Every structure is written in C-alpha cells, then in structure tokens.
PDB file of C-alpha atoms and ligand atoms in Angstrom:
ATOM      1  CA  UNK A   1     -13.735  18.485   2.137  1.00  0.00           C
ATOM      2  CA  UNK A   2     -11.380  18.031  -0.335  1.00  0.00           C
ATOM      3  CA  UNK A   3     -11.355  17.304  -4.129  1.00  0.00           C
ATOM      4  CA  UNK A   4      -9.513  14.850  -5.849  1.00  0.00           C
ATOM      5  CA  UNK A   5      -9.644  12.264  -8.866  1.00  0.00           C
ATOM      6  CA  UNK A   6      -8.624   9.279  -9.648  1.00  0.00           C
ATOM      7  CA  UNK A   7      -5.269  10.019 -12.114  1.00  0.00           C
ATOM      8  CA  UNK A   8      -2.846   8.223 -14.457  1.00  0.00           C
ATOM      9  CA  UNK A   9       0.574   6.903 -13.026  1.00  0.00           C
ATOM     10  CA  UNK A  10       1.979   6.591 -16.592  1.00  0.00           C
ATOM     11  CA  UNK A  11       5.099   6.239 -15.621  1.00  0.00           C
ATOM     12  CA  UNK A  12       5.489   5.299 -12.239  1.00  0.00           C
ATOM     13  CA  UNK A  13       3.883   5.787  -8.901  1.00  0.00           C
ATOM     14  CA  UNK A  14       5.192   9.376  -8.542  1.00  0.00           C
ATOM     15  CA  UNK A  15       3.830  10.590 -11.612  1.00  0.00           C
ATOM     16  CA  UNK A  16       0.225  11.057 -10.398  1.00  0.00           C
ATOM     17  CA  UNK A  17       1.844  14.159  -8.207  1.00  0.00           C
ATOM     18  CA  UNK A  18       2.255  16.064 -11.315  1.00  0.00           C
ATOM     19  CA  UNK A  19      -0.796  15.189 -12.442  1.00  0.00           C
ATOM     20  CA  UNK A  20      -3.235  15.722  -9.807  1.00  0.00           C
ATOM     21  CA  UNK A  21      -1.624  18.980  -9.179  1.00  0.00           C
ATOM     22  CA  UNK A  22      -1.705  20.175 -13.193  1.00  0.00           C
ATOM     23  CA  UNK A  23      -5.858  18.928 -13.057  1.00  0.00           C
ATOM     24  CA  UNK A  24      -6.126  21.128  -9.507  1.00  0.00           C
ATOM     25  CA  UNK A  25      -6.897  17.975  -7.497  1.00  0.00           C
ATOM     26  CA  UNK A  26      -6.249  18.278  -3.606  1.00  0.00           C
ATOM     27  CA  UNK A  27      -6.602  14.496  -3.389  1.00  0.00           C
ATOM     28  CA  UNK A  28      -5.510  11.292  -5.640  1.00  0.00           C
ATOM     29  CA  UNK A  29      -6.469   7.798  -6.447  1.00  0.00           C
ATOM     30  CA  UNK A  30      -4.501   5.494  -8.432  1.00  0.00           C
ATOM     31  CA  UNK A  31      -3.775   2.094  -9.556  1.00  0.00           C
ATOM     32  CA  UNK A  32      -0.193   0.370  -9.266  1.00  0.00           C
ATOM     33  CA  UNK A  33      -0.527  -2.150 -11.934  1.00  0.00           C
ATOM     34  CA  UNK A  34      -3.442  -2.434 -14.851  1.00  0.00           C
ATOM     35  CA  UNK A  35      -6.659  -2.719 -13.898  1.00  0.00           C
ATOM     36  CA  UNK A  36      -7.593  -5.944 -15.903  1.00  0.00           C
ATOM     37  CA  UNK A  37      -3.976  -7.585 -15.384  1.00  0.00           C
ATOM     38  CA  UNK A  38      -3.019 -10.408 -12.351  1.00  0.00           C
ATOM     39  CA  UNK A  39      -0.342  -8.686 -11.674  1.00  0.00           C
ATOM     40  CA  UNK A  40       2.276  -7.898  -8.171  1.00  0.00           C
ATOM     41  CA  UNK A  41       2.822  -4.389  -7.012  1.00  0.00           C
ATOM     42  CA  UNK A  42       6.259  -4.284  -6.299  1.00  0.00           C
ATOM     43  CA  UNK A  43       7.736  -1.232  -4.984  1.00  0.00           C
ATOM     44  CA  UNK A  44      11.599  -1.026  -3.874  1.00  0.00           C
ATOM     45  CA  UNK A  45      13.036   1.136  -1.621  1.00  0.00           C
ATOM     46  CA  UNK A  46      14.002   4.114  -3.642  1.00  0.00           C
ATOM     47  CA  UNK A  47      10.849   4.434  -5.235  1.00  0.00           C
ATOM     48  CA  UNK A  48       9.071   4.626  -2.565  1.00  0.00           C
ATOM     49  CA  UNK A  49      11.309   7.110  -0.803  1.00  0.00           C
ATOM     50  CA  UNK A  50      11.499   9.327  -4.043  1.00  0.00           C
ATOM     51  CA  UNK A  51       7.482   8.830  -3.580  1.00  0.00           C
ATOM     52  CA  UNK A  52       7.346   9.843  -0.272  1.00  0.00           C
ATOM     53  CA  UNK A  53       9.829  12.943  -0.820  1.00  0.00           C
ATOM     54  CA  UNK A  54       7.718  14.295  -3.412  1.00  0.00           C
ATOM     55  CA  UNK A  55       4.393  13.669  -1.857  1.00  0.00           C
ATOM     56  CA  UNK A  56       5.664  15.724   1.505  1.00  0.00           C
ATOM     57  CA  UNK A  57       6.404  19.444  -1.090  1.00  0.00           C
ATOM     58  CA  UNK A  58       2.528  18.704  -2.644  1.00  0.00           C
ATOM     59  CA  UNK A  59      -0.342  20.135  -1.434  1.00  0.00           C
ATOM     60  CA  UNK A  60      -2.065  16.876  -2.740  1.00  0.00           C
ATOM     61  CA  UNK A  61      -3.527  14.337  -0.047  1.00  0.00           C
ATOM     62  CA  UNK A  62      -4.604  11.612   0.931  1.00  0.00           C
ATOM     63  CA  UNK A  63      -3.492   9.522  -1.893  1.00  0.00           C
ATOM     64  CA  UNK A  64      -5.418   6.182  -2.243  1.00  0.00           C
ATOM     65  CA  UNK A  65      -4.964   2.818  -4.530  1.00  0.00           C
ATOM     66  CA  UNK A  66      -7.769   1.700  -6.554  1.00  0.00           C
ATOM     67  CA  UNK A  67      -7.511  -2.540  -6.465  1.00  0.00           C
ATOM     68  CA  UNK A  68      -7.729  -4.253  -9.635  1.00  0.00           C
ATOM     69  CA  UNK A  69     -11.282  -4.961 -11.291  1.00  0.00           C
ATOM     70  CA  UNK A  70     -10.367  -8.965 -11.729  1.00  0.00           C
ATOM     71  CA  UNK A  71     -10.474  -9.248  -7.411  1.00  0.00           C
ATOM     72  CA  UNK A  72     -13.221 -11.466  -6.659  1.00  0.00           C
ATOM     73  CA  UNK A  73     -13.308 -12.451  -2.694  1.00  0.00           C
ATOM     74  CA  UNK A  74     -16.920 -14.490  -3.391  1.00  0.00           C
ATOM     75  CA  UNK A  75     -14.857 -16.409  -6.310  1.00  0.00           C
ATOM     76  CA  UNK A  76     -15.581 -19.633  -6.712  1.00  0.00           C
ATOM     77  CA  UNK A  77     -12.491 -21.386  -7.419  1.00  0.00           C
ATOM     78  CA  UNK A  78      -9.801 -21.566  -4.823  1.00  0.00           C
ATOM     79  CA  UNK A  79      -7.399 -20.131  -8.155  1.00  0.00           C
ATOM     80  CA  UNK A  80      -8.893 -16.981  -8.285  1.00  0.00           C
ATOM     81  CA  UNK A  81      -9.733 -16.033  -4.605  1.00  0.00           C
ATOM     82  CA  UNK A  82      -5.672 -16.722  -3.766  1.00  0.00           C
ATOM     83  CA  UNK A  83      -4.852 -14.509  -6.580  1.00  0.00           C
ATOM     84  CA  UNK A  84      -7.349 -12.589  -5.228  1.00  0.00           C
ATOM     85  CA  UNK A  85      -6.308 -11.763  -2.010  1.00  0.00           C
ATOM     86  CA  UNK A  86      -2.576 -11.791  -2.827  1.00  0.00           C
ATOM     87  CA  UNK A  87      -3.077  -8.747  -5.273  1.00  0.00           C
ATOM     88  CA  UNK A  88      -4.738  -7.151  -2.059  1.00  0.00           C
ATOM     89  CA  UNK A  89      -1.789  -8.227   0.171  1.00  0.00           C
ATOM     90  CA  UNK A  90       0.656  -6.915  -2.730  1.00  0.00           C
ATOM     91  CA  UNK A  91      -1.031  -3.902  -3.076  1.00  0.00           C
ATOM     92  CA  UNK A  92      -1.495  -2.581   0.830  1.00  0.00           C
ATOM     93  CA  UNK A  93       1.939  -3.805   1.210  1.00  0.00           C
ATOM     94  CA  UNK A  94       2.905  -0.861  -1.502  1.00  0.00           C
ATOM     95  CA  UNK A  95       0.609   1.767  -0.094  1.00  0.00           C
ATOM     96  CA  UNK A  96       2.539   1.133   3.531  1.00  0.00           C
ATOM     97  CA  UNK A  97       5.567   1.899   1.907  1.00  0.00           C
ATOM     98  CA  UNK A  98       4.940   4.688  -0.262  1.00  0.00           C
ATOM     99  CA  UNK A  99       2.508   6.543   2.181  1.00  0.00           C
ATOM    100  CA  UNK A 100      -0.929   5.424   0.964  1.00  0.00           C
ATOM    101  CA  UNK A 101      -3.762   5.692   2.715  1.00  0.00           C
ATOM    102  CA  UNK A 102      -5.160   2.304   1.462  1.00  0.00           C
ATOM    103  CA  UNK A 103      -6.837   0.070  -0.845  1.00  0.00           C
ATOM    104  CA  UNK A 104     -10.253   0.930  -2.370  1.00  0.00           C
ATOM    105  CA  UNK A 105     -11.457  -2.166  -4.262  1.00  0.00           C
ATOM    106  CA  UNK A 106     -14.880  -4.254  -5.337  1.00  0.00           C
ATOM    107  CA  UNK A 107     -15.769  -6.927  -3.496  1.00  0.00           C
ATOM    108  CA  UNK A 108     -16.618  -9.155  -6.556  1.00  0.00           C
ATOM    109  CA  UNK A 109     -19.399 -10.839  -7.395  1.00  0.00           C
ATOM    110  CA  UNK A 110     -21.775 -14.129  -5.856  1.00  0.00           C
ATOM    111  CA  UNK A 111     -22.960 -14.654  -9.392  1.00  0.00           C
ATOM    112  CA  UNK A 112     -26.600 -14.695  -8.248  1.00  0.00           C
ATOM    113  CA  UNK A 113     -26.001 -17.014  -5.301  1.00  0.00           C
ATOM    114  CA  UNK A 114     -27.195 -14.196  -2.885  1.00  0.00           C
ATOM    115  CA  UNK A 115     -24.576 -12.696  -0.040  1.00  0.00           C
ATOM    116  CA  UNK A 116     -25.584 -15.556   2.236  1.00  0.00           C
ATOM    117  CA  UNK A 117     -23.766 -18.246  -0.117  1.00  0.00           C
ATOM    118  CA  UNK A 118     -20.426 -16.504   0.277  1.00  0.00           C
ATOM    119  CA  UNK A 119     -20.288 -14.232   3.331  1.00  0.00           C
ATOM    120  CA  UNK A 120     -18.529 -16.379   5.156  1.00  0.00           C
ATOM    121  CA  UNK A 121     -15.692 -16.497   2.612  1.00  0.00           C
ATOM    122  CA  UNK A 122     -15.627 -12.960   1.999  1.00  0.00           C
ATOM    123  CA  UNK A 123     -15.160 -11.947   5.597  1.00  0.00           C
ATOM    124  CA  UNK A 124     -12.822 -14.439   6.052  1.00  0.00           C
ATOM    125  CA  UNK A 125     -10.225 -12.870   2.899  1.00  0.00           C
ATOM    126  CA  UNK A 126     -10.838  -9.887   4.548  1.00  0.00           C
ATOM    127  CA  UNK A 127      -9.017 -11.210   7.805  1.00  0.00           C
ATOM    128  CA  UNK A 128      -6.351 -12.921   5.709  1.00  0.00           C
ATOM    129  CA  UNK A 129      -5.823  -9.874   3.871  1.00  0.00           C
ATOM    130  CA  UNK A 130      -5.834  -7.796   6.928  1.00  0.00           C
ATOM    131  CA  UNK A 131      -3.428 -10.122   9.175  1.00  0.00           C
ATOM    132  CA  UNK A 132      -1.088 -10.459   6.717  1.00  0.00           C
ATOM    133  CA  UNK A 133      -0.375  -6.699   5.337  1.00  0.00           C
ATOM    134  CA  UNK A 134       0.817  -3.323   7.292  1.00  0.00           C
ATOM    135  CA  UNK A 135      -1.043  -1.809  10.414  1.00  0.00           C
ATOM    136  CA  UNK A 136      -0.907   1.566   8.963  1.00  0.00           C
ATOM    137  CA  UNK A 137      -3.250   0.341   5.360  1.00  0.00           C
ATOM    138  CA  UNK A 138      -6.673   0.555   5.113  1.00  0.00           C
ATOM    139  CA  UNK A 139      -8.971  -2.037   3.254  1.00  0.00           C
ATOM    140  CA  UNK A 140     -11.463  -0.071   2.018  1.00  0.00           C
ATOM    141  CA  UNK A 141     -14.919  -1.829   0.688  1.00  0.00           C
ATOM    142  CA  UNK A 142     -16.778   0.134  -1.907  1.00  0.00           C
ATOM    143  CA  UNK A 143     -19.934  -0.019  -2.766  1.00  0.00           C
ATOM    144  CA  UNK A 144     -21.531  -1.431  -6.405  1.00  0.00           C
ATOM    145  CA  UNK A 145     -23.833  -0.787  -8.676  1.00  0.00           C
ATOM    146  CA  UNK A 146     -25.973  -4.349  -8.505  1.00  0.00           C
ATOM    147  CA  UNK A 147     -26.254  -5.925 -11.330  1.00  0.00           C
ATOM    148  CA  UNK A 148     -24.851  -9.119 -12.094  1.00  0.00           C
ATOM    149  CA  UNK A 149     -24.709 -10.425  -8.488  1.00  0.00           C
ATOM    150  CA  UNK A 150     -21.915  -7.678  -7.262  1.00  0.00           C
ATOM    151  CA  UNK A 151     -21.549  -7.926  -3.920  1.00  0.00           C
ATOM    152  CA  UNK A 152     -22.103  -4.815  -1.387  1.00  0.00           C
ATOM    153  CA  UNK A 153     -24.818  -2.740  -3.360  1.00  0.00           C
ATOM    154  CA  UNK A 154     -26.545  -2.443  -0.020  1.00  0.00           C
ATOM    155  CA  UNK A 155     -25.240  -0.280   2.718  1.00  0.00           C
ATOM    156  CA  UNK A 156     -26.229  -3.266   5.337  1.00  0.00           C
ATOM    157  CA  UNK A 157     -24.372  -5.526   3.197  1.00  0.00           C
ATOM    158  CA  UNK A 158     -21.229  -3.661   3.807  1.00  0.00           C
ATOM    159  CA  UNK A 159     -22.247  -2.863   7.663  1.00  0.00           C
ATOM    160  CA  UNK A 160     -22.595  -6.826   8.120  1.00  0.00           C
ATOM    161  CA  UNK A 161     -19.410  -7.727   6.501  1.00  0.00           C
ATOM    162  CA  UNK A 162     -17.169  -5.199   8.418  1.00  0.00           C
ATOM    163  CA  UNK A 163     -18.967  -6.057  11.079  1.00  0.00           C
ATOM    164  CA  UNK A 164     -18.289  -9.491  11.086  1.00  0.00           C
ATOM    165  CA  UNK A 165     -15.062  -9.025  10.247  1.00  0.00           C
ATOM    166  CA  UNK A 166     -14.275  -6.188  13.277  1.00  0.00           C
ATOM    167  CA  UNK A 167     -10.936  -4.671  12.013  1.00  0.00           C
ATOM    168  CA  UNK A 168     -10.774  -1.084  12.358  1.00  0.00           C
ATOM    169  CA  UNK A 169      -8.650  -1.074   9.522  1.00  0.00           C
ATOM    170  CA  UNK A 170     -11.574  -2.227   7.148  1.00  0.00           C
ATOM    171  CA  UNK A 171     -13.189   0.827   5.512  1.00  0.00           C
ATOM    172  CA  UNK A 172     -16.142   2.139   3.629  1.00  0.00           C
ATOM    173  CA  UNK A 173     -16.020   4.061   0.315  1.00  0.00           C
ATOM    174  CA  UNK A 174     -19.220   5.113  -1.499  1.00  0.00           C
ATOM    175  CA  UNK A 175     -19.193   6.143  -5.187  1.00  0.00           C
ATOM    176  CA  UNK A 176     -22.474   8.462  -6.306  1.00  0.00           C
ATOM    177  CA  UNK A 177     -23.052   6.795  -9.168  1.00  0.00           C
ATOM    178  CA  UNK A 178     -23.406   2.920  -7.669  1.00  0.00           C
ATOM    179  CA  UNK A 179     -25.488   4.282  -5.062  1.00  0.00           C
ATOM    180  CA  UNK A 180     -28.042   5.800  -7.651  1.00  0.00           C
ATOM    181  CA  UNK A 181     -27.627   2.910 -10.010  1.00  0.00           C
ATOM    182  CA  UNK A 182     -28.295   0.435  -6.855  1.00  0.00           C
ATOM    183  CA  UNK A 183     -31.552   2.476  -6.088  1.00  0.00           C
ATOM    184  CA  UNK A 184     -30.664   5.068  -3.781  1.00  0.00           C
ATOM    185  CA  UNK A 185     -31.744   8.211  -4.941  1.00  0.00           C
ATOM    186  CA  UNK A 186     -29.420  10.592  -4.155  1.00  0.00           C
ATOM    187  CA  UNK A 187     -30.369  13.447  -6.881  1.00  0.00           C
ATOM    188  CA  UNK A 188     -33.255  13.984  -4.860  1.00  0.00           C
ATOM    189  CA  UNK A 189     -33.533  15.440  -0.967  1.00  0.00           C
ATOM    190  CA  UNK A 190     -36.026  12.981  -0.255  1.00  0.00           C
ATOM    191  CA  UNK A 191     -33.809  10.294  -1.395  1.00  0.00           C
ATOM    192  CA  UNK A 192     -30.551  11.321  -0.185  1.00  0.00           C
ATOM    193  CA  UNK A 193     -31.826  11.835   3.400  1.00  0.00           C
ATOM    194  CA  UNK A 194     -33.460   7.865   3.423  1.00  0.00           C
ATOM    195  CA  UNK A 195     -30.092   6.936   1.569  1.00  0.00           C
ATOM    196  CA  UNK A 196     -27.753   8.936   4.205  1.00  0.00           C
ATOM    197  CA  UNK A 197     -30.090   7.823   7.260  1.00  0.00           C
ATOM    198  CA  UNK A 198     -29.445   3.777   6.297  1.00  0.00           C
ATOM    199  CA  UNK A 199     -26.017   4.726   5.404  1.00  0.00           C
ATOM    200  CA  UNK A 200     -26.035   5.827   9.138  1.00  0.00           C
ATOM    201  CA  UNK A 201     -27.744   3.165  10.557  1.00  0.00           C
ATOM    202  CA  UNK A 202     -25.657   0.011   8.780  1.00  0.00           C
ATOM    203  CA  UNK A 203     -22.151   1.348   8.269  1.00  0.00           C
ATOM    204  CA  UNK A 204     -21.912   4.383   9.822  1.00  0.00           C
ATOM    205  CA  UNK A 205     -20.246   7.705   9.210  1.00  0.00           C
ATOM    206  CA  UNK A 206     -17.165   6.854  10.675  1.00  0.00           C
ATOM    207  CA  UNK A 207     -16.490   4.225   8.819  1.00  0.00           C
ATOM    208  CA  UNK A 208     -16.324   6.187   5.588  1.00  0.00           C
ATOM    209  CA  UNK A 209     -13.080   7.132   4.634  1.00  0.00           C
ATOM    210  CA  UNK A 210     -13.908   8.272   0.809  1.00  0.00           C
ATOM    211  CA  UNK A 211     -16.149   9.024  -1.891  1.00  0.00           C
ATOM    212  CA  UNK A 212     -15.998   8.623  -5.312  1.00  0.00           C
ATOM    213  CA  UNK A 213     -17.726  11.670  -6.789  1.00  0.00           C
ATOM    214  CA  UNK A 214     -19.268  10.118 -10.289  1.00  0.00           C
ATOM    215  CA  UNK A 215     -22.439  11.765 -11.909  1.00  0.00           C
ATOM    216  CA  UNK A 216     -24.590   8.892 -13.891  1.00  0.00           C
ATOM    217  CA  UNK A 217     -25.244   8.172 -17.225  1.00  0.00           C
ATOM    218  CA  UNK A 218     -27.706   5.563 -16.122  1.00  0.00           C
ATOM    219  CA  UNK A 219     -31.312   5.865 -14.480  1.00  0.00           C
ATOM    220  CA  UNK A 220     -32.173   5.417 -10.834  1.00  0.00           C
ATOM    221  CA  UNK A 221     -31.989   1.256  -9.614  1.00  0.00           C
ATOM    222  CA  UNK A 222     -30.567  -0.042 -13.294  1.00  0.00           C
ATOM    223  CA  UNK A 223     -27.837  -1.476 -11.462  1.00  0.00           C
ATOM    224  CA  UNK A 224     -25.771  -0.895 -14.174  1.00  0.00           C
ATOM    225  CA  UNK A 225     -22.309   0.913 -13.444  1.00  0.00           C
ATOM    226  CA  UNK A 226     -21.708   3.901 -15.716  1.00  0.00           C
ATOM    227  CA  UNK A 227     -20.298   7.420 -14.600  1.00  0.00           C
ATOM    228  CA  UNK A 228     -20.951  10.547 -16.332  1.00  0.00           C
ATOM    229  CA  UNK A 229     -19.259  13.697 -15.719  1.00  0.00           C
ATOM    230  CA  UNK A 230     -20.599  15.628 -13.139  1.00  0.00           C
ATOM    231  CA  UNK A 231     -23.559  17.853 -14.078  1.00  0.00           C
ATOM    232  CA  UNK A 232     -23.742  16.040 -17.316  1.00  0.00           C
ATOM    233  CA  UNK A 233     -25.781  13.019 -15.439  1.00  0.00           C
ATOM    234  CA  UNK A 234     -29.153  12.254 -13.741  1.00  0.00           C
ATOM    235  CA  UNK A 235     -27.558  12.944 -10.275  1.00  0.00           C
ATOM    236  CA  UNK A 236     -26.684  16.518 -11.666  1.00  0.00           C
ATOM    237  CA  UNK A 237     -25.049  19.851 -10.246  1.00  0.00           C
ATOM    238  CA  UNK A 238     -27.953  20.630  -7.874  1.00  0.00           C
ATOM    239  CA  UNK A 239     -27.940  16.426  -6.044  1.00  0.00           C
ATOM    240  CA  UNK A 240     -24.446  16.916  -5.918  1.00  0.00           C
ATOM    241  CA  UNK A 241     -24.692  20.519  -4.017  1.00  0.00           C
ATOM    242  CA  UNK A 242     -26.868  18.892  -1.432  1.00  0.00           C
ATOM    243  CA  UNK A 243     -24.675  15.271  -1.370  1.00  0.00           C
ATOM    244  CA  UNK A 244     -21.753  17.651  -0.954  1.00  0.00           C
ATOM    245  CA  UNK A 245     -23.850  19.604   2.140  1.00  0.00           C
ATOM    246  CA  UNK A 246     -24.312  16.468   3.902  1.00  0.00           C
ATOM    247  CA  UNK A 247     -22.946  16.394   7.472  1.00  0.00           C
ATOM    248  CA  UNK A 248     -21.674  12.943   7.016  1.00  0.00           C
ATOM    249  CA  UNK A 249     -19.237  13.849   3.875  1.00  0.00           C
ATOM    250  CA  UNK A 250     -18.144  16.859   5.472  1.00  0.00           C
ATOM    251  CA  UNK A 251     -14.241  15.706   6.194  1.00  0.00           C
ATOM    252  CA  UNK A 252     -14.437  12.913   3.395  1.00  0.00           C
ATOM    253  CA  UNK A 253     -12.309  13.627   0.172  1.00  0.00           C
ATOM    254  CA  UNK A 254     -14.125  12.888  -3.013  1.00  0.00           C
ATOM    255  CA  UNK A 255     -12.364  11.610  -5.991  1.00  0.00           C
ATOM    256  CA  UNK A 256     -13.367  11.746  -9.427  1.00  0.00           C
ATOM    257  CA  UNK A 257     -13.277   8.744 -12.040  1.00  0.00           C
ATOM    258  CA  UNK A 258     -15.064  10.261 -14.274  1.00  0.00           C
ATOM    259  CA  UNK A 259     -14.890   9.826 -18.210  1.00  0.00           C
ATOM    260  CA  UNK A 260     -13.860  13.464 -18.840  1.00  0.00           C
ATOM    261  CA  UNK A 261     -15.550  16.396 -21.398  1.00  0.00           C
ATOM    262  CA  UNK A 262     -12.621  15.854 -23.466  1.00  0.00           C
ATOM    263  CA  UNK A 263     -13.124  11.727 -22.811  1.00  0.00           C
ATOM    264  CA  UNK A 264      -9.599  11.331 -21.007  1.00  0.00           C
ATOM    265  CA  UNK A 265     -10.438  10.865 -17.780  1.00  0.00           C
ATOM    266  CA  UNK A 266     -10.976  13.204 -14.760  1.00  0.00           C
ATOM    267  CA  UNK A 267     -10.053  16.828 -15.964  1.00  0.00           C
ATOM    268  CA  UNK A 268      -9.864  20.131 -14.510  1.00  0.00           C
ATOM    269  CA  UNK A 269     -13.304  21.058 -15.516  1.00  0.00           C
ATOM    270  CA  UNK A 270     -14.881  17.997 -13.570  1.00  0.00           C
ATOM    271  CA  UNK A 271     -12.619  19.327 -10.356  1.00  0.00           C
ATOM    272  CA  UNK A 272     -13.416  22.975 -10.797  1.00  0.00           C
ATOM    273  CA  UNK A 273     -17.149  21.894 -10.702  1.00  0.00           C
ATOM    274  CA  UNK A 274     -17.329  20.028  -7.446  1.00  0.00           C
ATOM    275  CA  UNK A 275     -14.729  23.315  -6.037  1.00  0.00           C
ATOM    276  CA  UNK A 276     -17.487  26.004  -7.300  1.00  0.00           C
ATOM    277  CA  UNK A 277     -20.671  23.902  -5.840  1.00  0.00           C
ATOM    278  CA  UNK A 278     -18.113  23.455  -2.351  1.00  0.00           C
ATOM    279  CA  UNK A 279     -17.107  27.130  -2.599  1.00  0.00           C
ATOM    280  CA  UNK A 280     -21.906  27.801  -2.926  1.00  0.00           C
ATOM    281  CA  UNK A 281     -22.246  25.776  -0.141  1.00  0.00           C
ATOM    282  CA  UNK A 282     -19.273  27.292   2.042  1.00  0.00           C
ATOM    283  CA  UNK A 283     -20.728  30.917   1.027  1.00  0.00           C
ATOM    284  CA  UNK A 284     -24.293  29.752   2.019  1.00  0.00           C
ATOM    285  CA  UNK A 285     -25.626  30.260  -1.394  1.00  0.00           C
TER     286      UNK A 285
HETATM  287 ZN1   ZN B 301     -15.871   4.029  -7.871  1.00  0.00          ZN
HETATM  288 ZN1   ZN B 302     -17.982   2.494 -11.071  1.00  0.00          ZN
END
C-alpha cells in the first residue's frame, strides 16, 4: 500500500513531483484547473512530455486527477451536464497524455429527487464520457458524504451505476471520511467489517482503484463532508490501523486531502502517520 496526498500544481502539472516528494508522498492527486472554475484542461505536447520525463526519475506513483467540484452528471439543465461532461472529457484527455491514471470526481447531486429520477442520465454521461476519451483513463466514481441529495453515498448506488454502465474503465474510489459521514462506521471493527462486507457485495474489491485517507471532523451518519487530519478525528489512529489492515485496501494507494496541522493542506506529518500505523501493521504490532 502506498501513501500519497492530494498536492498543489502551483505552477504547472509537473510541479506536484516536487511536492509530493518534499511531503514524503509515494502517490499524488491533483487538479489541472481550479476546483470551482468551468474551465478546459489543455495540455500540449511538451508539457506533457517534460511531465512524463520527470514522473519516470520519481519514486512517486500512481498520479491521479481530482475533477472539478462544479461536475454535476444528475444536473438538471442540459447547460450544465454538457459542461459537465466536457470538463470530464477535457480532463481524461490530459491524464492520457501526461501519464495519469485517471479521473476521481463527484457524481453531483439529484437535489432530493432520489437516484431513481436521474440514473438513467448519469449512466448515460458516463458512456459519453467514456466513448469519447482515451482507452488507457480511468473514470473513477467516488463516494459522498449524503447530505444535500449527493449522489453515490451508498456503496450499491455506485455498484448499480457501474454496473449499468459495464465499462471496465469506470472505477471506484472511497474517501474515509464520506463513508463515516454517510453512516458507515468505519472507526469501529464492528462497523468496518458490515461496511467492507457491502462494499464487497455491491462494488467489489476490484473495482477500487483508490482511497482517499481523510480522518473526520464530523460525527457518524451527519452526512456532512468535513476531513480532519488523521488522528485528530472521530475515525482516529486506531480505525485507521484496522481500515489500513483490511484485505481489500491492501494494493490500493491512499491519498490524503486533508486540511493540514499547519492548515495548508496535506503535510508530512499527516503522511508520516498513515507510514508509522502501515509500518505497526507490517511489523504485526
Ligand atoms: Zn475525497
Ligand atoms: Zn470530501
């Protein structure tokens, strides 16, 4: 298992290199353009060659792209699913050409509609995303927190759409802290064991591809989305020792996006955590 975090590519692209390496991260997320911004990835040829060059001396991989928080595949208006999906298109089109693994993102939200209202839709920007980018990206659904109607904060919510979908480029990442806040308790054994076994059952392991490694400031099933550094949270250093025993995360990276003890963003503390509980478990301690 390896440990990453989600850095800055102030900069450009091949910035986040340095800065996973100076943190101690053996894995990377990023995002290509601002989070809260409609805006196209566009990488050209030398950038992405200068990317790939200096991505092939680091020890730091798989690199993934965060999509932007505005994507909304359950959006109403036919406006804001096009822009929508093309930001998807634009950005799996970049990973493929600087080496990416692939596209983490939020499904969106069905504004209290229920999943039934919009599955259809969803599943179907998922195959126009999917025919129309790269063979060699990933589209990778992540779970949410729940509240205010966002979409996939049930593992069979995600199972049904991928299945429905059937690309075996479509993906699964679960972040800690929207599991807990979505009512899986995963500080607990107990918990984590019902919460791994559905995880199992609707998805599967081998559709997970990444995990986003968030303590939480907020209490079990609040549906509310709001990381905390890791031991600083209710999921705490002992959930995340077992979490990071599981069988089923045993090959998947886990990236950070945490807010940081110094409040700028995953830091070397948060990574040298999650390497001392790996190093316990590795030791059998
Ligand atoms: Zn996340
Ligand atoms: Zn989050």
């Amino acid at each position: 298992m390896r440990v990453g975090a989600h850095v800055s590519t102030a900069g450009g692209p091949i910035t986040c290199m340095d800065r996973a390496e100076a943190i101690g991260a053996e894995a990377a997320q990023i995002f290509l353009t601002p989070p809260q911004q409609w805006r196209s990835s566009k990488v050209e040829p030398e950038q992405a060659e200068a990317f790939r060059a200096r991505k092939a001396t680091s020890s730091v991989g798989p690199v993934f792209v965060h999509g932007v928080y505005l994507i909304n595949l359950a959006a109403a208006d036919e406006t804001n699913l096009t822009r929508s999906t093309s930001s998807l298109k634009s950005s799996m089109t970049a990973c493929s050409q600087l080496g990416i693994t692939g596209v983490i993102f939020h499904l969106g939200s069905h504004k209290g509609q229920g999943l039934d209202a919009v599955f259809d839709q969803i599943c179907r920007a998922c195959t126009d995303v999917i025919s129309n980018t790269p063979d060699d990206t990933l589209l990778i659904l992540e779970n949410s927190a729940g509240a205010g109607g966002t979409i996939g904060s049930r593992f069979a919510d995600l199972g049904r759409i991928i299945r429905q979908v059937g690309s075996p480029r479509v993906k699964v990442c679960i972040d800690t802290q929207h599991s807990y806040a979505a009512g899986y308790d995963l500080a607990s054994a107990e918990g984590l064991e019902l919460a791994m076994t559905e995880f199992e059952q609707e998805v599967g392991f081998d559709q997970l591809v990444a995990v986003h490694a968030n303590d939480s400031k907020v209490e079990l099933g609040s549906g509310r989305d709001r990381h905390e550094n890791i031991g600083e949270g209710l999921i705490g250093v002992a959930g995340f020792k077992r979490i990071m025993a599981h069988r089923g995360f045993k090959d998947v990276p886990f990236l950070l996006e945490v807010p940081g003890f110094d409040g700028n963003g995953p830091d070397e503390p948060n990574v040298t955590m999650l390497k001392s509980i790996r190093s316990e478990i590795e030791a059998g301690a």
